């Protein structure tokens, strides 16, 4: 896949995460190969960090940092962050040495060629932390052995929603969803779990995610808890809803009902291998992703959202989950793709209103 094809494939996911579509086109049109993805997106993100440093108000600085967090996160989707990381880092280290000798490089400033070295996920995490310090001083960082994230919203909120990311997503990808929930008066805990976001470098993904959410609920101390899981996070949320009695309501977006290793594409297999810690672990993980025996155990209300254009070999979408769950509702958006970044008006208000009513009604 060349750079143009890769950029087209990521278009709705990137814009659905909040990147400006015009800027996205400008950045991706300049890519000579897919290996340039990460460095280019990090340069763009760091441009927003510089804007924040020069901003005339806390509000402007915070908004720039939120945008930086988005760009840093989407940088992690580039191939240099996966199997080619070692080669990319070696090349970046050499470029750093060469660029350091070049005239005009300021002390303490990384040359553009070196931007593939530091983990973009950590930069996204830092940018979000700095943004919330400016925009929402009351936001609280909560972390445990297998999770980290931000609790936002009123302390007396009638319900708390945990936003659960997927295989290669992170809390910074779903800032608009969090904002919509906050606007409805709910508290929101946007998290990274094992193998995700800020924890990617030190942990691996686990299919029995209810253990992680259980730790989160313990830390929150909330009594009315809802889950919104996106992509593989939809499986994590549904699996938790079946096994964790403290979950009141659950919504999934593009969540798989089942995975079949034999049918998965090689790129998806590669991501699973990277995120779970090896080929054997990836196969075992995939075998566990099956809600056939758990769907009937989801006692609370469930909303399952799918895009009609979201067809991924080896992935069974969410319709069987909604059908088998005792209180399941199914919303299919015919023109929606994976994560429905191309159809947000058709599902985002519906989902956020639905879970608000489920937690407060």
XYZ file of C-alpha atoms in Angstrom:
361
model
C 0.000 0.000 0.000
C 1.486 3.347 -1.015
C 1.220 6.567 0.988
C -1.828 7.883 -0.878
C -3.713 4.618 -0.422
C -2.792 4.478 3.265
C -3.947 8.050 3.813
C -7.245 7.315 2.068
C -7.762 4.221 4.231
C -7.227 6.260 7.404
C -9.274 9.269 6.264
C -12.502 8.814 8.203
C -10.759 7.463 11.280
C -8.464 10.484 11.422
C -11.178 13.042 10.764
C -13.518 11.177 13.104
C -10.870 11.613 15.791
C -11.108 15.364 15.257
C -8.330 16.172 12.804
C -9.111 19.003 10.420
C -9.765 17.377 7.015
C -7.996 20.121 5.067
C -4.894 19.920 7.224
C -4.997 16.126 6.998
C -4.921 16.379 3.210
C -2.024 18.843 3.282
C 0.017 16.617 5.593
C -0.672 13.350 3.803
C -0.187 14.766 0.311
C 3.401 15.462 1.296
C 4.168 11.856 2.228
C 6.592 10.052 -0.054
C 6.027 6.667 1.627
C 3.963 5.210 4.452
C 7.130 5.204 6.577
C 6.866 9.014 6.624
C 3.464 8.869 8.334
C 4.588 9.018 11.952
C 7.255 11.706 11.597
C 4.937 13.916 9.525
C 2.087 13.651 12.001
C 4.371 14.323 14.930
C 5.765 17.412 13.269
C 2.201 18.633 12.842
C 1.397 17.832 16.470
C 4.449 19.698 17.673
C 3.324 22.660 15.635
C 0.215 22.759 17.820
C 2.375 22.511 20.945
C 4.286 25.578 19.766
C 1.000 27.372 19.099
C -0.033 26.579 22.662
C 3.190 28.038 24.002
C 2.563 31.251 22.062
C -1.187 31.452 22.734
C -2.751 34.549 24.195
C -5.077 32.742 26.605
C -5.388 29.554 28.613
C -8.375 28.570 26.511
C -6.502 28.897 23.232
C -3.468 27.102 24.629
C -5.621 24.265 25.925
C -7.421 23.851 22.619
C -4.128 23.732 20.738
C -2.871 21.050 23.117
C -6.023 18.983 22.632
C -5.414 19.089 18.905
C -1.776 18.161 19.449
C -2.914 15.124 21.433
C -5.084 14.013 18.514
C -2.269 14.360 15.989
C 0.216 12.567 18.243
C -2.236 9.714 18.645
C -2.929 9.336 14.930
C 0.842 9.302 14.439
C 0.869 5.983 16.317
C -1.139 4.415 13.495
C 1.864 4.670 11.202
C 3.813 1.526 10.366
C 7.046 2.834 11.922
C 5.356 2.330 15.289
C 4.994 -1.404 14.644
C 7.216 -3.984 13.037
C 9.459 -1.368 11.444
C 10.115 0.536 14.682
C 13.683 -0.714 15.173
C 14.679 0.214 11.638
C 12.990 3.597 11.912
C 14.643 4.386 15.242
C 18.055 3.408 13.898
C 17.565 5.699 10.938
C 16.248 8.484 13.145
C 19.227 8.181 15.494
C 21.591 8.552 12.566
C 19.583 11.500 11.290
C 19.739 13.114 14.726
C 23.527 12.845 14.770
C 23.848 14.258 11.291
C 21.298 17.012 11.860
C 22.948 17.997 15.126
C 25.989 18.970 13.122
C 23.957 21.079 10.749
C 24.054 24.840 10.990
C 21.001 26.453 12.577
C 19.883 23.614 14.888
C 19.020 25.179 18.239
C 20.076 23.622 21.533
C 17.378 21.364 22.950
C 15.435 21.260 19.680
C 14.966 17.942 17.882
C 15.483 18.111 14.107
C 12.534 16.990 12.021
C 14.264 13.790 10.951
C 14.420 12.622 14.581
C 10.731 12.816 15.293
C 10.252 9.055 14.979
C 12.322 8.314 18.107
C 10.182 9.232 21.113
C 6.926 7.277 21.446
C 4.061 9.279 20.038
C 1.663 7.687 22.515
C 3.579 9.246 25.399
C 3.505 12.624 23.663
C -0.245 12.320 23.156
C -0.689 11.498 26.823
C 1.427 14.490 27.862
C -0.396 16.887 25.549
C -3.776 15.788 26.905
C -2.568 16.202 30.484
C -1.334 19.722 29.750
C -4.568 20.610 27.966
C -6.772 19.490 30.847
C -4.604 21.344 33.354
C -5.513 24.528 31.481
C -9.104 23.821 30.482
C -10.395 21.633 33.307
C -8.277 22.039 36.444
C -10.715 19.781 38.294
C -9.953 16.788 36.049
C -8.289 13.975 37.973
C -5.701 11.490 36.793
C -6.482 7.994 38.026
C -4.092 5.098 37.468
C -3.781 1.505 38.539
C -1.719 -1.541 37.697
C -3.458 -1.972 34.317
C -5.126 1.334 33.545
C -4.627 5.054 33.438
C -6.894 7.892 32.408
C -8.720 11.093 33.234
C -11.905 11.523 35.265
C -13.730 14.607 34.055
C -17.061 16.212 34.813
C -19.089 17.200 37.874
C -18.346 15.459 41.161
C -22.093 15.042 41.715
C -22.815 13.674 38.238
C -25.773 11.265 38.085
C -23.661 8.708 36.247
C -20.132 7.990 35.088
C -19.247 6.656 31.650
C -16.022 4.743 31.073
C -14.827 5.159 27.482
C -13.001 1.983 26.436
C -10.618 2.144 23.443
C -9.777 -0.680 21.064
C -6.814 -2.573 19.710
C -4.699 0.337 18.469
C -6.752 3.252 19.748
C -6.371 5.301 22.922
C -8.168 7.835 25.068
C -6.992 10.699 22.837
C -8.906 9.315 19.839
C -12.349 9.803 21.380
C -12.211 13.323 22.795
C -15.340 14.375 20.894
C -17.313 11.475 22.369
C -16.129 12.459 25.846
C -17.138 16.076 25.185
C -20.640 15.021 24.090
C -21.102 12.983 27.261
C -19.827 15.827 29.428
C -22.284 18.222 27.753
C -25.091 15.941 28.953
C -24.025 16.300 32.581
C -22.282 12.956 32.971
C -18.851 12.287 34.391
C -16.429 10.603 31.977
C -13.418 8.411 32.594
C -11.431 8.161 29.343
C -8.919 5.380 29.806
C -6.025 3.435 28.411
C -5.842 -0.206 29.407
C -3.268 -2.927 28.810
C -1.471 -2.476 25.507
C -3.252 0.802 24.778
C -2.083 4.398 24.553
C 0.150 5.427 27.436
C 0.477 1.799 28.566
C 1.384 0.390 25.180
C 5.120 0.211 25.811
C 4.875 -1.640 29.138
C 1.833 -3.938 28.863
C 0.015 -6.203 26.408
C -3.668 -6.468 25.611
C -5.825 -8.993 27.441
C -9.174 -10.414 26.369
C -10.533 -10.826 29.910
C -10.894 -7.074 30.150
C -13.530 -7.192 32.879
C -10.681 -7.525 35.370
C -9.347 -4.158 34.185
C -12.734 -2.420 34.288
C -13.305 -3.860 37.744
C -10.147 -2.097 38.902
C -11.347 1.123 37.281
C -14.741 0.974 39.008
C -13.021 0.345 42.327
C -10.897 3.462 41.798
C -13.847 5.582 40.672
C -16.053 4.671 43.604
C -19.079 5.414 41.396
C -22.443 3.695 41.801
C -23.986 4.386 38.371
C -21.440 3.255 35.777
C -21.921 2.924 32.038
C -19.516 1.721 29.369
C -18.941 2.896 25.818
C -16.537 0.642 23.943
C -15.248 1.365 20.465
C -13.851 -1.124 17.940
C -12.249 -3.949 19.950
C -13.204 -1.866 22.982
C -16.777 -2.814 22.101
C -15.912 -6.436 22.824
C -14.152 -5.378 26.020
C -17.229 -3.439 27.124
C -19.677 -6.248 26.309
C -17.480 -8.879 27.982
C -17.334 -6.677 31.070
C -21.082 -6.037 31.056
C -21.667 -9.794 31.146
C -19.297 -10.410 34.049
C -19.216 -7.201 36.117
C -22.524 -6.620 37.959
C -21.734 -2.976 38.755
C -22.149 -1.957 35.091
C -25.580 -0.386 34.604
C -25.637 0.193 30.823
C -23.370 -0.505 27.856
C -22.939 0.789 24.322
C -20.629 -0.571 21.643
C -19.470 1.048 18.415
C -18.025 -1.195 15.690
C -17.377 -3.838 18.315
C -16.726 -7.437 17.235
C -18.977 -10.278 18.307
C -16.317 -12.800 17.321
C -12.862 -12.969 15.721
C -11.640 -15.781 13.472
C -7.852 -15.920 13.191
C -7.888 -17.962 9.987
C -9.900 -15.282 8.184
C -8.170 -12.156 9.504
C -6.070 -10.079 7.125
C -2.314 -10.117 7.580
C -2.120 -6.438 8.638
C -4.672 -7.063 11.392
C -2.815 -10.181 12.471
C 0.382 -8.150 12.637
C -1.227 -5.580 14.921
C -2.552 -8.351 17.163
C 0.899 -9.933 17.363
C 2.449 -6.585 18.303
C -0.195 -5.695 20.863
C -0.507 -9.080 22.577
C 3.173 -9.950 22.768
C 3.727 -12.565 20.064
C 2.142 -14.872 17.514
C 1.070 -17.539 20.001
C -0.415 -14.940 22.329
C -2.239 -13.326 19.413
C -3.870 -16.613 18.400
C -4.921 -17.314 21.991
C -6.265 -13.776 22.359
C -8.283 -14.077 19.139
C -9.778 -17.380 20.255
C -11.102 -15.693 23.400
C -12.887 -12.908 21.512
C -16.277 -14.568 21.221
C -19.466 -13.305 22.890
C -21.687 -16.269 21.981
C -21.784 -17.572 25.550
C -21.709 -14.167 27.243
C -24.356 -12.132 25.400
C -27.265 -13.651 27.324
C -25.566 -12.715 30.596
C -25.711 -8.968 29.905
C -28.547 -7.993 32.212
C -28.529 -4.232 31.683
C -29.587 -2.262 28.613
C -27.257 -2.562 25.634
C -26.941 -0.450 22.482
C -24.883 -1.859 19.628
C -23.900 0.460 16.764
C -22.484 -0.824 13.476
C -21.652 0.693 10.119
C -23.083 -1.090 7.116
C -19.835 -0.576 5.194
C -17.725 -1.990 8.021
C -16.845 -5.365 6.526
C -13.588 -6.826 7.855
C -12.623 -10.428 7.019
C -12.599 -12.580 10.133
C -14.681 -10.127 12.174
C -18.332 -10.801 13.020
C -20.023 -7.474 13.714
C -22.367 -6.626 16.556
C -25.815 -7.669 15.313
C -25.722 -11.106 17.044
C -24.760 -9.413 20.298
C -27.777 -7.114 20.228
C -30.038 -9.993 19.219
C -28.864 -12.375 21.942
C -28.628 -9.887 24.806
C -31.855 -9.739 26.855
C -32.193 -5.961 26.499
C -30.242 -5.280 23.329
C -30.935 -2.588 20.751
C -29.276 -2.558 17.355
C -28.472 0.545 15.318
C -27.029 -0.042 11.858
C -25.977 2.966 9.801
C -25.928 1.747 6.176
C -23.230 4.130 4.943
C -21.100 3.969 8.090
C -17.603 2.518 8.028
C -15.478 1.233 10.899
C -15.942 3.555 13.903
C -18.429 5.483 11.730
C -16.200 8.510 11.444
C -18.023 9.226 8.177
C -21.462 9.207 9.826
C -21.196 10.820 13.245
C -24.527 12.717 13.088
C -26.276 9.374 12.578
C -25.074 7.754 15.790
C -23.172 10.036 18.187
C -26.200 12.031 19.451
C -28.276 8.841 19.593
C -25.684 6.984 21.641
C -24.922 9.805 24.053
C -28.625 10.503 24.652
C -29.308 6.787 25.067
C -26.669 6.164 27.706
C -27.594 9.382 29.507
C -31.196 8.191 29.814
C -30.059 4.706 30.789
C -27.938 6.049 33.653
C -30.284 8.784 34.863
C -33.785 7.563 33.962
